[in-house]
């Protein structure tokens, strides 16, 4: 496995495994699929805060962080996103990406990483727990997708 900073050339591969997750799952409450152009813009904006994992020359996952909340009082906190393709699951890719993202966060003066996880995604809650994140809140029925209300689990880790 290779971990590295994302480049614009990775955008199409990332979009290819991220868009179906947006479209077909409750992993994210978002309903707007990310195009390759959207991903390329995010990579450009986030720089070292956007890391990809490669297996056999193929991008199979990414982790990134961005603004948690607006305002200078929140500048040392960031919200993370981690997405893995099906072929990356169960191979340590996610843990490796989180570790690399934590290092990048520390390098940018981030003190706390926050993750919002769908309560229905018990695997993601367990994954974050295994990576040292703790549940700090539950927000009932704040997301709506597939005609249903969904709860959000807030998790955080001091890095």
PDB file of C-alpha atoms in Angstrom:
ATOM      1  CA  UNK A   1       0.000   0.000   0.000  1.00  0.00           C
ATOM      2  CA  UNK A   2       1.150   3.509  -0.833  1.00  0.00           C
ATOM      3  CA  UNK A   3      -0.143   6.582   0.995  1.00  0.00           C
ATOM      4  CA  UNK A   4       0.454   9.964  -0.613  1.00  0.00           C
ATOM      5  CA  UNK A   5      -0.984  13.414  -1.060  1.00  0.00           C
ATOM      6  CA  UNK A   6      -3.807  13.384  -3.581  1.00  0.00           C
ATOM      7  CA  UNK A   7      -3.247  14.859  -7.025  1.00  0.00           C
ATOM      8  CA  UNK A   8      -5.736  16.123  -9.598  1.00  0.00           C
ATOM      9  CA  UNK A   9      -5.097  12.980 -11.675  1.00  0.00           C
ATOM     10  CA  UNK A  10      -6.713  10.930  -8.841  1.00  0.00           C
ATOM     11  CA  UNK A  11     -10.058  12.701  -9.118  1.00  0.00           C
ATOM     12  CA  UNK A  12     -11.694  10.355 -11.632  1.00  0.00           C
ATOM     13  CA  UNK A  13     -10.791   7.218  -9.659  1.00  0.00           C
ATOM     14  CA  UNK A  14     -12.043   8.773  -6.414  1.00  0.00           C
ATOM     15  CA  UNK A  15     -15.272   9.920  -8.022  1.00  0.00           C
ATOM     16  CA  UNK A  16     -15.823   6.427  -9.456  1.00  0.00           C
ATOM     17  CA  UNK A  17     -16.042   4.786  -6.003  1.00  0.00           C
ATOM     18  CA  UNK A  18     -17.432   7.771  -4.067  1.00  0.00           C
ATOM     19  CA  UNK A  19     -20.408   8.611  -6.312  1.00  0.00           C
ATOM     20  CA  UNK A  20     -22.144   5.217  -5.886  1.00  0.00           C
ATOM     21  CA  UNK A  21     -21.787   5.504  -2.104  1.00  0.00           C
ATOM     22  CA  UNK A  22     -23.501   8.890  -2.223  1.00  0.00           C
ATOM     23  CA  UNK A  23     -26.170   7.632  -4.593  1.00  0.00           C
ATOM     24  CA  UNK A  24     -26.875   4.193  -3.123  1.00  0.00           C
ATOM     25  CA  UNK A  25     -25.997   4.139   0.590  1.00  0.00           C
ATOM     26  CA  UNK A  26     -26.609   5.846   3.893  1.00  0.00           C
ATOM     27  CA  UNK A  27     -22.854   6.147   4.528  1.00  0.00           C
ATOM     28  CA  UNK A  28     -23.338   9.845   3.787  1.00  0.00           C
ATOM     29  CA  UNK A  29     -26.461  11.974   3.993  1.00  0.00           C
ATOM     30  CA  UNK A  30     -25.333  13.850   0.885  1.00  0.00           C
ATOM     31  CA  UNK A  31     -27.363  13.245  -2.236  1.00  0.00           C
ATOM     32  CA  UNK A  32     -25.158  15.180  -4.651  1.00  0.00           C
ATOM     33  CA  UNK A  33     -22.657  12.877  -6.343  1.00  0.00           C
ATOM     34  CA  UNK A  34     -19.094  14.166  -6.571  1.00  0.00           C
ATOM     35  CA  UNK A  35     -17.878  14.512 -10.131  1.00  0.00           C
ATOM     36  CA  UNK A  36     -14.223  14.244 -11.053  1.00  0.00           C
ATOM     37  CA  UNK A  37     -14.189  18.051 -11.375  1.00  0.00           C
ATOM     38  CA  UNK A  38     -15.650  18.416  -7.854  1.00  0.00           C
ATOM     39  CA  UNK A  39     -13.010  16.082  -6.435  1.00  0.00           C
ATOM     40  CA  UNK A  40     -10.194  17.810  -8.318  1.00  0.00           C
ATOM     41  CA  UNK A  41     -11.290  21.166  -6.864  1.00  0.00           C
ATOM     42  CA  UNK A  42     -11.357  19.669  -3.358  1.00  0.00           C
ATOM     43  CA  UNK A  43      -7.872  18.212  -3.841  1.00  0.00           C
ATOM     44  CA  UNK A  44      -6.573  21.583  -5.024  1.00  0.00           C
ATOM     45  CA  UNK A  45      -8.155  23.414  -2.090  1.00  0.00           C
ATOM     46  CA  UNK A  46      -7.116  20.999   0.657  1.00  0.00           C
ATOM     47  CA  UNK A  47      -3.581  20.159  -0.472  1.00  0.00           C
ATOM     48  CA  UNK A  48      -1.740  18.142   2.200  1.00  0.00           C
ATOM     49  CA  UNK A  49      -5.047  17.588   3.986  1.00  0.00           C
ATOM     50  CA  UNK A  50      -6.186  15.174   1.231  1.00  0.00           C
ATOM     51  CA  UNK A  51      -4.453  11.794   1.301  1.00  0.00           C
ATOM     52  CA  UNK A  52      -5.037   8.790  -0.945  1.00  0.00           C
ATOM     53  CA  UNK A  53      -4.221   5.115  -0.565  1.00  0.00           C
ATOM     54  CA  UNK A  54      -3.092   3.031  -3.525  1.00  0.00           C
ATOM     55  CA  UNK A  55      -3.142  -0.733  -3.833  1.00  0.00           C
ATOM     56  CA  UNK A  56      -1.535  -2.234  -6.936  1.00  0.00           C
ATOM     57  CA  UNK A  57      -1.398   1.181  -8.585  1.00  0.00           C
ATOM     58  CA  UNK A  58      -5.087   1.928  -8.071  1.00  0.00           C
ATOM     59  CA  UNK A  59      -6.528   4.577  -5.721  1.00  0.00           C
ATOM     60  CA  UNK A  60      -8.770   2.644  -3.322  1.00  0.00           C
ATOM     61  CA  UNK A  61      -9.493   5.181  -0.604  1.00  0.00           C
ATOM     62  CA  UNK A  62      -8.947   8.669   0.697  1.00  0.00           C
ATOM     63  CA  UNK A  63      -9.078  10.710   3.859  1.00  0.00           C
ATOM     64  CA  UNK A  64      -9.321  14.463   4.076  1.00  0.00           C
ATOM     65  CA  UNK A  65     -10.248  17.196   6.492  1.00  0.00           C
ATOM     66  CA  UNK A  66     -11.746  20.631   6.192  1.00  0.00           C
ATOM     67  CA  UNK A  67     -13.397  23.335   8.221  1.00  0.00           C
ATOM     68  CA  UNK A  68     -15.385  22.069  11.192  1.00  0.00           C
ATOM     69  CA  UNK A  69     -17.277  25.310  11.849  1.00  0.00           C
ATOM     70  CA  UNK A  70     -16.736  28.875  10.787  1.00  0.00           C
ATOM     71  CA  UNK A  71     -15.116  31.387  13.072  1.00  0.00           C
ATOM     72  CA  UNK A  72     -11.623  31.782  14.500  1.00  0.00           C
ATOM     73  CA  UNK A  73     -12.452  29.951  17.716  1.00  0.00           C
ATOM     74  CA  UNK A  74     -12.765  26.689  15.726  1.00  0.00           C
ATOM     75  CA  UNK A  75      -9.547  27.029  13.701  1.00  0.00           C
ATOM     76  CA  UNK A  76      -7.857  24.198  15.625  1.00  0.00           C
ATOM     77  CA  UNK A  77     -10.660  21.723  14.939  1.00  0.00           C
ATOM     78  CA  UNK A  78     -11.391  20.045  11.615  1.00  0.00           C
ATOM     79  CA  UNK A  79     -13.988  17.646  10.238  1.00  0.00           C
ATOM     80  CA  UNK A  80     -12.725  14.560   8.484  1.00  0.00           C
ATOM     81  CA  UNK A  81     -14.049  12.460   5.659  1.00  0.00           C
ATOM     82  CA  UNK A  82     -12.771   8.973   4.954  1.00  0.00           C
ATOM     83  CA  UNK A  83     -14.056   6.883   2.068  1.00  0.00           C
ATOM     84  CA  UNK A  84     -12.846   3.422   1.070  1.00  0.00           C
ATOM     85  CA  UNK A  85     -13.651   1.438  -2.035  1.00  0.00           C
ATOM     86  CA  UNK A  86     -14.982  -2.071  -1.501  1.00  0.00           C
ATOM     87  CA  UNK A  87     -11.603  -3.644  -2.345  1.00  0.00           C
ATOM     88  CA  UNK A  88      -9.877  -1.604   0.390  1.00  0.00           C
ATOM     89  CA  UNK A  89     -12.041  -2.762   3.280  1.00  0.00           C
ATOM     90  CA  UNK A  90     -10.528  -5.064   5.872  1.00  0.00           C
ATOM     91  CA  UNK A  91      -6.944  -4.537   4.713  1.00  0.00           C
ATOM     92  CA  UNK A  92      -5.801  -1.844   7.149  1.00  0.00           C
ATOM     93  CA  UNK A  93      -6.202   0.894   4.553  1.00  0.00           C
ATOM     94  CA  UNK A  94      -8.610   2.914   6.683  1.00  0.00           C
ATOM     95  CA  UNK A  95      -6.424   2.831   9.785  1.00  0.00           C
ATOM     96  CA  UNK A  96      -3.381   3.807   7.732  1.00  0.00           C
ATOM     97  CA  UNK A  97      -5.255   6.713   6.173  1.00  0.00           C
ATOM     98  CA  UNK A  98      -6.468   7.934   9.573  1.00  0.00           C
ATOM     99  CA  UNK A  99      -2.919   7.798  10.970  1.00  0.00           C
ATOM    100  CA  UNK A 100      -1.579   9.771   8.008  1.00  0.00           C
ATOM    101  CA  UNK A 101      -4.419  12.275   8.263  1.00  0.00           C
ATOM    102  CA  UNK A 102      -3.724  12.790  11.969  1.00  0.00           C
ATOM    103  CA  UNK A 103      -0.090  13.556  11.157  1.00  0.00           C
ATOM    104  CA  UNK A 104      -1.154  16.063   8.486  1.00  0.00           C
ATOM    105  CA  UNK A 105      -3.608  17.626  10.943  1.00  0.00           C
ATOM    106  CA  UNK A 106      -0.946  18.081  13.607  1.00  0.00           C
ATOM    107  CA  UNK A 107       1.286  19.678  10.990  1.00  0.00           C
ATOM    108  CA  UNK A 108      -1.440  22.230  10.289  1.00  0.00           C
ATOM    109  CA  UNK A 109      -2.076  23.031  13.950  1.00  0.00           C
ATOM    110  CA  UNK A 110      -5.253  20.978  14.248  1.00  0.00           C
ATOM    111  CA  UNK A 111      -5.979  19.850  17.805  1.00  0.00           C
ATOM    112  CA  UNK A 112      -9.232  17.906  17.329  1.00  0.00           C
ATOM    113  CA  UNK A 113     -10.592  15.871  14.417  1.00  0.00           C
ATOM    114  CA  UNK A 114     -14.372  15.482  14.308  1.00  0.00           C
ATOM    115  CA  UNK A 115     -16.322  12.898  12.342  1.00  0.00           C
ATOM    116  CA  UNK A 116     -20.059  12.802  11.724  1.00  0.00           C
ATOM    117  CA  UNK A 117     -21.168   9.206  11.167  1.00  0.00           C
ATOM    118  CA  UNK A 118     -24.568   7.862  10.180  1.00  0.00           C
ATOM    119  CA  UNK A 119     -25.925   5.972  13.192  1.00  0.00           C
ATOM    120  CA  UNK A 120     -27.042   3.216  10.807  1.00  0.00           C
ATOM    121  CA  UNK A 121     -23.435   2.693   9.730  1.00  0.00           C
ATOM    122  CA  UNK A 122     -22.389   0.614  12.741  1.00  0.00           C
ATOM    123  CA  UNK A 123     -19.220  -0.487  10.943  1.00  0.00           C
ATOM    124  CA  UNK A 124     -18.057   3.125  10.651  1.00  0.00           C
ATOM    125  CA  UNK A 125     -18.839   3.800  14.315  1.00  0.00           C
ATOM    126  CA  UNK A 126     -16.807   0.719  15.291  1.00  0.00           C
ATOM    127  CA  UNK A 127     -13.981   1.735  12.935  1.00  0.00           C
ATOM    128  CA  UNK A 128     -13.732   5.208  14.451  1.00  0.00           C
ATOM    129  CA  UNK A 129     -13.795   3.734  17.969  1.00  0.00           C
ATOM    130  CA  UNK A 130     -10.966   1.368  17.014  1.00  0.00           C
ATOM    131  CA  UNK A 131      -8.973   4.386  15.770  1.00  0.00           C
ATOM    132  CA  UNK A 132      -9.348   6.155  19.119  1.00  0.00           C
ATOM    133  CA  UNK A 133     -12.350   8.360  18.388  1.00  0.00           C
ATOM    134  CA  UNK A 134     -15.000   8.699  21.075  1.00  0.00           C
ATOM    135  CA  UNK A 135     -18.676   9.399  20.670  1.00  0.00           C
ATOM    136  CA  UNK A 136     -19.391  12.904  21.895  1.00  0.00           C
ATOM    137  CA  UNK A 137     -22.972  13.310  20.753  1.00  0.00           C
ATOM    138  CA  UNK A 138     -25.958  11.925  18.928  1.00  0.00           C
ATOM    139  CA  UNK A 139     -28.261  14.102  16.921  1.00  0.00           C
ATOM    140  CA  UNK A 140     -31.603  12.413  16.252  1.00  0.00           C
ATOM    141  CA  UNK A 141     -33.209  12.792  12.842  1.00  0.00           C
ATOM    142  CA  UNK A 142     -30.918  15.535  11.488  1.00  0.00           C
ATOM    143  CA  UNK A 143     -30.337  13.822   8.143  1.00  0.00           C
ATOM    144  CA  UNK A 144     -32.883  12.852   5.539  1.00  0.00           C
ATOM    145  CA  UNK A 145     -32.233  10.429   2.720  1.00  0.00           C
ATOM    146  CA  UNK A 146     -34.207   7.724   0.933  1.00  0.00           C
ATOM    147  CA  UNK A 147     -37.435   9.168   2.366  1.00  0.00           C
ATOM    148  CA  UNK A 148     -36.394   8.564   5.985  1.00  0.00           C
ATOM    149  CA  UNK A 149     -34.900  10.522   8.865  1.00  0.00           C
ATOM    150  CA  UNK A 150     -31.454   9.476  10.094  1.00  0.00           C
ATOM    151  CA  UNK A 151     -29.477  10.050  13.269  1.00  0.00           C
ATOM    152  CA  UNK A 152     -25.952  11.437  13.241  1.00  0.00           C
ATOM    153  CA  UNK A 153     -23.246  10.227  15.642  1.00  0.00           C
ATOM    154  CA  UNK A 154     -20.579  12.833  16.394  1.00  0.00           C
ATOM    155  CA  UNK A 155     -17.166  11.420  17.196  1.00  0.00           C
ATOM    156  CA  UNK A 156     -13.880  13.141  17.910  1.00  0.00           C
ATOM    157  CA  UNK A 157     -10.238  12.552  18.633  1.00  0.00           C
ATOM    158  CA  UNK A 158      -7.581  14.852  20.027  1.00  0.00           C
ATOM    159  CA  UNK A 159      -4.570  14.579  17.766  1.00  0.00           C
TER     160      UNK A 159
END
